[in-house]
Coordinates of C-alpha atoms in Angstrom, one line a residue:
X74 CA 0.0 0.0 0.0
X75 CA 2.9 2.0 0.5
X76 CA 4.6 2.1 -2.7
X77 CA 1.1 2.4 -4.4
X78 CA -2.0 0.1 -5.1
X79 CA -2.5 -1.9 -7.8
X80 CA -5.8 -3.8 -8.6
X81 CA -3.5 -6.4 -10.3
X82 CA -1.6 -7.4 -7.1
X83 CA -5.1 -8.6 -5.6
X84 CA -5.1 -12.4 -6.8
X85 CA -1.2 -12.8 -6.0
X86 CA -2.1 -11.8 -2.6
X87 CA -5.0 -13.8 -1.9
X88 CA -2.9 -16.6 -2.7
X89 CA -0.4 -15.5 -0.2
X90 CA -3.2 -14.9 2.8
X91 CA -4.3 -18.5 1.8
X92 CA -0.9 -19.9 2.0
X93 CA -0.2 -18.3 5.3
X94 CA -3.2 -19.0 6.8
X95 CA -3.2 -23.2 5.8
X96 CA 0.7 -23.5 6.9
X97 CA -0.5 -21.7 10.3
X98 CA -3.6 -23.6 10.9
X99 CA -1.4 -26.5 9.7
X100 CA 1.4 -26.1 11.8
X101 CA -0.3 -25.0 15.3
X102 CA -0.3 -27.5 18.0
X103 CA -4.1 -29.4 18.4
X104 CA -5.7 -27.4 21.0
X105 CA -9.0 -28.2 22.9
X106 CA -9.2 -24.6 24.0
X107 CA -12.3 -23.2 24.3
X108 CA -12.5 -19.6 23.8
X109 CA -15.1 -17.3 25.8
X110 CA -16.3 -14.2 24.2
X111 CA -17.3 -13.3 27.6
X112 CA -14.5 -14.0 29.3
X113 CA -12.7 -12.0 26.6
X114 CA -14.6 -8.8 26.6
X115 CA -13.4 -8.9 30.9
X116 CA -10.6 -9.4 30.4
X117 CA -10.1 -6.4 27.4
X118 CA -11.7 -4.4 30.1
X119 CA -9.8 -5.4 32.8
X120 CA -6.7 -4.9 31.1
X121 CA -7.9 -1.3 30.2
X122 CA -8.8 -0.7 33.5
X123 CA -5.4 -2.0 34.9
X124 CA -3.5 0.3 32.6
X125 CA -5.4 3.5 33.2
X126 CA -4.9 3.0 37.4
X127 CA -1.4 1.7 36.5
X128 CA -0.7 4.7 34.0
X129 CA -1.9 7.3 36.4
X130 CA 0.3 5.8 39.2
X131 CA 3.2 6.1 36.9
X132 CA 2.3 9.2 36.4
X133 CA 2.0 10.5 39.4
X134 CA 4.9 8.9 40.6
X135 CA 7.1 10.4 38.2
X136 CA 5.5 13.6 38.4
X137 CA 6.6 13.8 42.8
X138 CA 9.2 15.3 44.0
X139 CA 10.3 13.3 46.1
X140 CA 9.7 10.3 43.6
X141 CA 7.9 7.7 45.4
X142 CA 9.7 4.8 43.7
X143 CA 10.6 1.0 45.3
X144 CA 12.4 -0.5 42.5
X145 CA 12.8 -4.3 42.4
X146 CA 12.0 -7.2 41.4
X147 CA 9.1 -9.9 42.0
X148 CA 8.9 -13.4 41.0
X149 CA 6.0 -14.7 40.2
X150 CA 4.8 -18.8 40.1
X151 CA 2.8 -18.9 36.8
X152 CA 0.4 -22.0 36.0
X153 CA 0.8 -22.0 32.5
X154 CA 3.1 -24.0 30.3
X155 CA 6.1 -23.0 28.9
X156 CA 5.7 -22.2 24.9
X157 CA 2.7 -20.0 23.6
X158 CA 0.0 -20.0 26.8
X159 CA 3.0 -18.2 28.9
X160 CA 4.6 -16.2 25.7
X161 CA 0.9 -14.6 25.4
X162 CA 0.7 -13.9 29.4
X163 CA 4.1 -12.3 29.5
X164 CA 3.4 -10.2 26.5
X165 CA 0.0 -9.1 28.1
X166 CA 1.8 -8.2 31.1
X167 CA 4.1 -6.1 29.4
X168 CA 2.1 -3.3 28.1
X169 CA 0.9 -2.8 32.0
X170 CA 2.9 0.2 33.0
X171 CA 5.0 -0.4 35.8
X172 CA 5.9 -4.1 35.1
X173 CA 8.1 -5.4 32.9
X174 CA 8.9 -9.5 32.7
X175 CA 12.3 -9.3 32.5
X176 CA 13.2 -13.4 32.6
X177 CA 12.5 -17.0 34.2
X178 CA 14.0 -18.2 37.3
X179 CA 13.5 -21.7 38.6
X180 CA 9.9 -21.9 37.0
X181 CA 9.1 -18.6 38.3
X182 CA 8.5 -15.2 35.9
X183 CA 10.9 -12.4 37.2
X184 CA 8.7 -9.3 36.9
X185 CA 10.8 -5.5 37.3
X186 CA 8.3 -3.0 39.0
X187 CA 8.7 0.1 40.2
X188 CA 7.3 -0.3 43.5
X189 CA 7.7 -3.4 45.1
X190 CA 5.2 -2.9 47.9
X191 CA 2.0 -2.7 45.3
X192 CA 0.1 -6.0 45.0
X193 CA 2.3 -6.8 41.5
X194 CA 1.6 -10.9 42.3
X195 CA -2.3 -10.4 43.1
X196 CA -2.5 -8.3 40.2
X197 CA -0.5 -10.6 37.7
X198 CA -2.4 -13.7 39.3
X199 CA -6.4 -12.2 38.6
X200 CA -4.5 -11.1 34.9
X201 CA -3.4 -15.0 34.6
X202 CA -6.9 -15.8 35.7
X203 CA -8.6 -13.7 33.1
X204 CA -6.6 -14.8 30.1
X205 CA -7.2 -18.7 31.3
X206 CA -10.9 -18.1 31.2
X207 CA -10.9 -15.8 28.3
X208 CA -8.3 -17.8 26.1
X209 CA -8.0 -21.3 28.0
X210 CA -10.8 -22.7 28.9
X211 CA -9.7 -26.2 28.4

């Protein structure tokens, strides 16, 4: 689209979406996941939610004087599997201001935050929760 549209380019890349799409449906694990549109809809609303509160906190944090920070980190005992389930939760959890997954340590996520006295394992346990349901429901 960038270097210009052309109505001739339409059937070459059809075929490409089709090709992409069979190897990936092809190539993806068997999965008896049930997905929740429900459980979705919470958990897109729960994650907004989170990242306003979590924005503003930032926010005002930064914004102090005396720059209420706790730096540190926090490891946190995930449930799901190693591979896609926990590459999803960790990606979630990274556009949540304030945390970052910064590695794995003995089966644990390592999480940086910026104040280690919030509630960073509650929180990233009811996030866990909501992507099961939403995502998981196996």
């Amino acid at each position: 689209m960038l270097a210009g549209a052309n109505p001739t380019d339409i059937p070459a890349a059809a075929a490409a979406i089709a090709a992409a799409t069979w190897a990936s449906l092809r190539l993806l694990e068997p999965s008896r996941s049930r997905r929740s549109i429900p459980a979705m809809v919470r958990l897109a609303l729960l994650f907004l939610y989170q990242s306003v509160v979590a924005g503003v906190d930032v926010a005002r944090r930064a914004l102090d004087p005396r720059l209420p920070l706790r730096p540190g980190f926090v490891f946190y005992p995930t449930g799901l599997s190693r591979g896609m389930r926990r590459n999803v939760f960790t990606t979630l959890t990274s556009l949540l201001p304030g945390t970052v997954p910064t590695g794995e340590e003995n089966g644990q996520l390592v999480y940086h935050c910026l104040d280690v006295e919030q509630p960073v394992v509650a929180e990233l346990a009811a996030e866990e929760a909501a992507l099961v349901r939403a995502l998981y429901n196996d």
